[in-house]
Coordinates of C-alpha atoms in Angstrom, one line a residue:
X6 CA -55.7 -14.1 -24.7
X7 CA -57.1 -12.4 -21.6
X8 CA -59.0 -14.8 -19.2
X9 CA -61.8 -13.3 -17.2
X10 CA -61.7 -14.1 -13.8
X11 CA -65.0 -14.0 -12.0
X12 CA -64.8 -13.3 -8.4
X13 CA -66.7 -12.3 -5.4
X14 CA -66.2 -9.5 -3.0
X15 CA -64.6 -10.6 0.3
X16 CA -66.2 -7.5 2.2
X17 CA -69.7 -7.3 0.1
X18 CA -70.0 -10.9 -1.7
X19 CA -70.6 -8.5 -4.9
X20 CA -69.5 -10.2 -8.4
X21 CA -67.0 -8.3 -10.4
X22 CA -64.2 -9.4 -13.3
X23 CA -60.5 -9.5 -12.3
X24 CA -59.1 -10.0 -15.8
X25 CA -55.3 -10.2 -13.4
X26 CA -56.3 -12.3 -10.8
X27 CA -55.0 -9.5 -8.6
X28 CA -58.1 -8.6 -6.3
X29 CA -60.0 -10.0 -3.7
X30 CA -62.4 -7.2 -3.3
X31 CA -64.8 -5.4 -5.8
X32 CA -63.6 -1.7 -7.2
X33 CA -66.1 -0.5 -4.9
X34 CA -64.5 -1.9 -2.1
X35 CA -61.0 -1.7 -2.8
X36 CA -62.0 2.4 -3.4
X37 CA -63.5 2.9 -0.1
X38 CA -60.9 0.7 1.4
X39 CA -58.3 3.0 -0.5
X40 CA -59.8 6.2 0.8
X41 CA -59.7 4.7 4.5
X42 CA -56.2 4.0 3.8
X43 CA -55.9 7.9 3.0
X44 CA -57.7 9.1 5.8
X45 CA -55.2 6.5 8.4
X46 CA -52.1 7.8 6.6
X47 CA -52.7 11.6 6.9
X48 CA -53.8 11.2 10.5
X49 CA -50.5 9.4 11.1
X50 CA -48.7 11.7 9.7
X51 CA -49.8 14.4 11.8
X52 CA -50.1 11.8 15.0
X53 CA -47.2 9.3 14.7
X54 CA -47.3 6.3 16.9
X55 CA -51.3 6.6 17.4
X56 CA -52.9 3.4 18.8
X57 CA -54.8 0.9 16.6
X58 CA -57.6 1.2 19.2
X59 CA -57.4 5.2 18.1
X60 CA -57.9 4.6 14.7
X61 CA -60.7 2.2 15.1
X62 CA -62.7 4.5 17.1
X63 CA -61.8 7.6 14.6
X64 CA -61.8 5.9 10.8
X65 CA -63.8 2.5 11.7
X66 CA -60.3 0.8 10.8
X67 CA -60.2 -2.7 11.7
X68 CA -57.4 -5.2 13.3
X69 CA -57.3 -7.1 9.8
X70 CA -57.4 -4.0 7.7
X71 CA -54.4 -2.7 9.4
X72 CA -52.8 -6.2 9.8
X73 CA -52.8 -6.0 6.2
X74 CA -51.4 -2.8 5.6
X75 CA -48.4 -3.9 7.3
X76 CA -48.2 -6.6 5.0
X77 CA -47.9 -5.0 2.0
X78 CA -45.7 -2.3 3.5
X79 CA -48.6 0.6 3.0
X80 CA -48.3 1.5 7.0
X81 CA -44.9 0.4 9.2
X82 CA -45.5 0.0 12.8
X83 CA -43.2 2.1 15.5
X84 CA -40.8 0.1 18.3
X85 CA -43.2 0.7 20.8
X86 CA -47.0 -0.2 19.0
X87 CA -49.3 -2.8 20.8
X88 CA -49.4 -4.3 17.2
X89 CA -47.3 -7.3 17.2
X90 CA -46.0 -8.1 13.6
X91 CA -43.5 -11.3 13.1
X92 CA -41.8 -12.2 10.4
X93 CA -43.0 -15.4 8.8
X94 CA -40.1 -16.8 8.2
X95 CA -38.1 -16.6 11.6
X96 CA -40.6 -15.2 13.7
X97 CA -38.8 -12.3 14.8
X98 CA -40.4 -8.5 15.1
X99 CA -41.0 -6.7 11.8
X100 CA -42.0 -3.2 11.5
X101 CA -43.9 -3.9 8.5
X102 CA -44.2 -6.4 5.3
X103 CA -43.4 -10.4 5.9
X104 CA -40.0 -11.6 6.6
X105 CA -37.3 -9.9 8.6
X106 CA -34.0 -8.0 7.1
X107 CA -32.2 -11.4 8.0
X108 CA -35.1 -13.6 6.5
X109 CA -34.9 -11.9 2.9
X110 CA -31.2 -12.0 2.6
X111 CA -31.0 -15.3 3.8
X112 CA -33.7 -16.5 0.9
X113 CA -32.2 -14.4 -1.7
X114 CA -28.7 -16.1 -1.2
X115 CA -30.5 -19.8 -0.8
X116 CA -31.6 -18.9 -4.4
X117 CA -28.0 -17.6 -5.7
X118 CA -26.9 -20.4 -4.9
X119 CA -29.7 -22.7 -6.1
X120 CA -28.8 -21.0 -9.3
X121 CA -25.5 -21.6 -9.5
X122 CA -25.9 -25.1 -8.9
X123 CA -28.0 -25.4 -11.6
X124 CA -25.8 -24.2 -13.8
X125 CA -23.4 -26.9 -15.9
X126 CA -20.2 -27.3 -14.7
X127 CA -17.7 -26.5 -17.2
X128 CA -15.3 -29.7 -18.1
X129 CA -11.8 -29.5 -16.8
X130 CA -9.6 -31.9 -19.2
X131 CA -10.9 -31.9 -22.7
X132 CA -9.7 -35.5 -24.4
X133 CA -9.7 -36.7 -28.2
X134 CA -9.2 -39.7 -29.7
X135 CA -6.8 -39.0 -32.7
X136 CA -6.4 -42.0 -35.3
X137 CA -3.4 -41.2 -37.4
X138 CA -2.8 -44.1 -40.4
X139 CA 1.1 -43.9 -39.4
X140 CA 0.5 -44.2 -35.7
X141 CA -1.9 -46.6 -33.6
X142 CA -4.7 -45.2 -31.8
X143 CA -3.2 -42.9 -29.5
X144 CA -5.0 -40.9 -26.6
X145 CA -3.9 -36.6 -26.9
X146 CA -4.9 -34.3 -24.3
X147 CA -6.2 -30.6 -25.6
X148 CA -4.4 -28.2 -23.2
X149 CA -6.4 -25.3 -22.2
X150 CA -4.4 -22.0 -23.3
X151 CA -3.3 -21.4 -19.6
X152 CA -1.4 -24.7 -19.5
X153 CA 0.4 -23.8 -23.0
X154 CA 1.8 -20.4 -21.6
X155 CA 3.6 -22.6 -19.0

């Protein structure tokens, strides 16, 4: 069952359907915005290290635009830029996306072990209660295979 998500456009308050819930601007938009992207990227590449005040004044791109760029990892920032991007985590410098090296390491061990943690500990010491019509109740201990080559 597909669920049609009605949105509007964050940049032109247009309505449009996001069947993935993946959007927050109309296909409009997110072409023209796609196309800019273009433009930045094959000026950079010809003009690495240009200023964000550079590509305003040559592509119209904004602070937030190329804020979000970063984000997703579509541009990276060099060493030197007057950009300032932190990772959300820590709060140290990041050349591009959200968290630091350290940050997503960190996170992805945190959840390893979460895992294994959640995982059932296997029983050490196996016991049975044998009843035996010759013999009283008597308690018997199941050896693990280890213990019998001993």
């Amino acid at each position: 069952m597909v669920i049609n998500m009605v949105k509007h456009c964050k940049i032109c308050a247009k309505v449009f359907d996001d069947y993935l819930d993946m959007y927050d601007m109309c296909p409009d938009c997110r072409d023209k915005e796609e196309k800019l992207l273009r433009e930045v990227k094959d000026y950079l590449w010809e003009n690495p290290g240009a200023s964000e005040k550079k590509l305003e004044e040559l592509f119209g791109a904004t602070h937030k635009q190329i804020v979000r760029w970063l984000r997703n990892e579509r541009l990276e920032i060099t060493p030197a830029s007057s950009i300032k991007l932190t990772c959300k985590r820590c709060g140290s410098m990041i050349l591009s996306g959200n968290y630091c090296k350290d940050c997503i390491s960190k996170v992805g061990n945190d959840l390893k072990e979460l895992e294994r943690s959640l995982k059932p500990k296997e029983e050490k010491h196996l016991m049975s209660m044998v009843i035996d019509k010759t013999h009283k109740e008597k308690m018997h201990f199941i050896e693990k295979e280890e213990d019998n080559k001993k």
